[in-house]
XYZ file of C-alpha atoms in Angstrom:
97
model
C 0.000 0.000 0.000
C 1.427 3.394 -0.955
C 1.426 6.398 1.341
C 0.005 9.636 -0.013
C 2.004 12.753 0.838
C 0.403 16.053 -0.164
C 2.524 18.137 -2.538
C 2.100 21.143 -0.264
C 3.789 19.253 2.575
C 6.648 18.140 0.350
C 7.106 21.677 -0.951
C 7.198 23.023 2.601
C 9.958 20.557 3.469
C 11.907 21.251 0.286
C 11.784 25.009 0.956
C 13.988 24.362 4.013
C 16.832 23.352 1.678
C 18.793 26.459 0.533
C 19.896 24.760 -2.691
C 16.284 23.926 -3.582
C 15.212 27.513 -2.855
C 18.025 28.899 -5.019
C 17.147 26.628 -7.963
C 13.400 27.153 -7.578
C 13.763 30.930 -7.430
C 15.987 30.855 -10.520
C 13.007 29.459 -12.441
C 10.582 32.161 -11.292
C 10.630 34.035 -14.604
C 10.034 30.849 -16.604
C 7.090 29.939 -14.362
C 5.688 33.447 -14.797
C 5.988 33.253 -18.589
C 4.320 29.837 -18.733
C 1.502 31.094 -16.493
C 1.014 34.161 -18.725
C 0.809 31.999 -21.858
C -1.750 29.701 -20.261
C -3.783 32.672 -19.011
C -3.838 34.323 -22.453
C -5.104 31.106 -24.042
C -7.647 30.419 -21.309
C -8.937 34.004 -21.305
C -9.445 33.708 -25.082
C -11.457 30.526 -24.459
C -9.166 28.423 -26.624
C -7.947 24.871 -26.298
C -4.301 24.137 -27.036
C -5.399 22.627 -30.360
C -7.409 25.723 -31.327
C -4.526 28.027 -30.420
C -2.132 25.857 -32.393
C -4.368 26.086 -35.474
C -4.538 29.878 -35.192
C -0.753 30.062 -34.864
C 0.006 27.562 -37.626
C 1.696 25.103 -35.311
C 0.902 21.895 -33.429
C -0.832 21.229 -30.132
C 2.357 19.593 -28.840
C 4.298 22.805 -29.552
C 1.750 24.756 -27.489
C 2.024 22.185 -24.692
C 5.817 22.600 -24.686
C 5.454 26.395 -24.477
C 2.957 26.182 -21.630
C 5.026 23.546 -19.860
C 8.122 25.708 -19.949
C 9.974 23.123 -22.038
C 10.896 25.601 -24.723
C 11.742 29.283 -24.732
C 9.600 31.145 -27.214
C 11.019 33.758 -29.543
C 9.475 37.211 -29.678
C 8.019 36.190 -33.061
C 6.245 33.237 -31.423
C 5.010 35.438 -28.592
C 3.674 37.953 -31.113
C 1.827 35.164 -32.970
C 0.360 33.961 -29.678
C -0.758 37.484 -28.803
C -2.461 37.910 -32.175
C -4.103 34.474 -31.933
C -5.479 35.239 -28.465
C -6.559 38.814 -29.199
C -4.003 40.266 -26.815
C -1.066 42.638 -27.106
C 2.515 41.575 -26.408
C 4.389 43.866 -24.049
C 7.952 43.373 -22.939
C 9.399 45.365 -20.069
C 12.496 45.546 -17.958
C 12.353 46.172 -14.227
C 15.188 47.331 -12.050
C 16.171 44.765 -9.448
C 17.061 45.635 -5.895
C 20.700 45.521 -4.972
């Protein structure tokens, strides 16, 4: 019989490890980008397949973008914006320190 451990409990334990925290925080921007791509698609009421058709690509390519497994070019981001009826904006923010 397997024991179920909630992900939230595991995450809480992992956050005690400085190396985990460092690596996790390094991925923050990639997580944010993936979340923004998913939100744009969802807000447009599109499935991955429908978005792929509008962009002239495949559903698996959209899944890779949303899963953070590939880094999209600005051209790809612009196509996604057009396909979802949104506007692409890129900005730079000053970091503390």
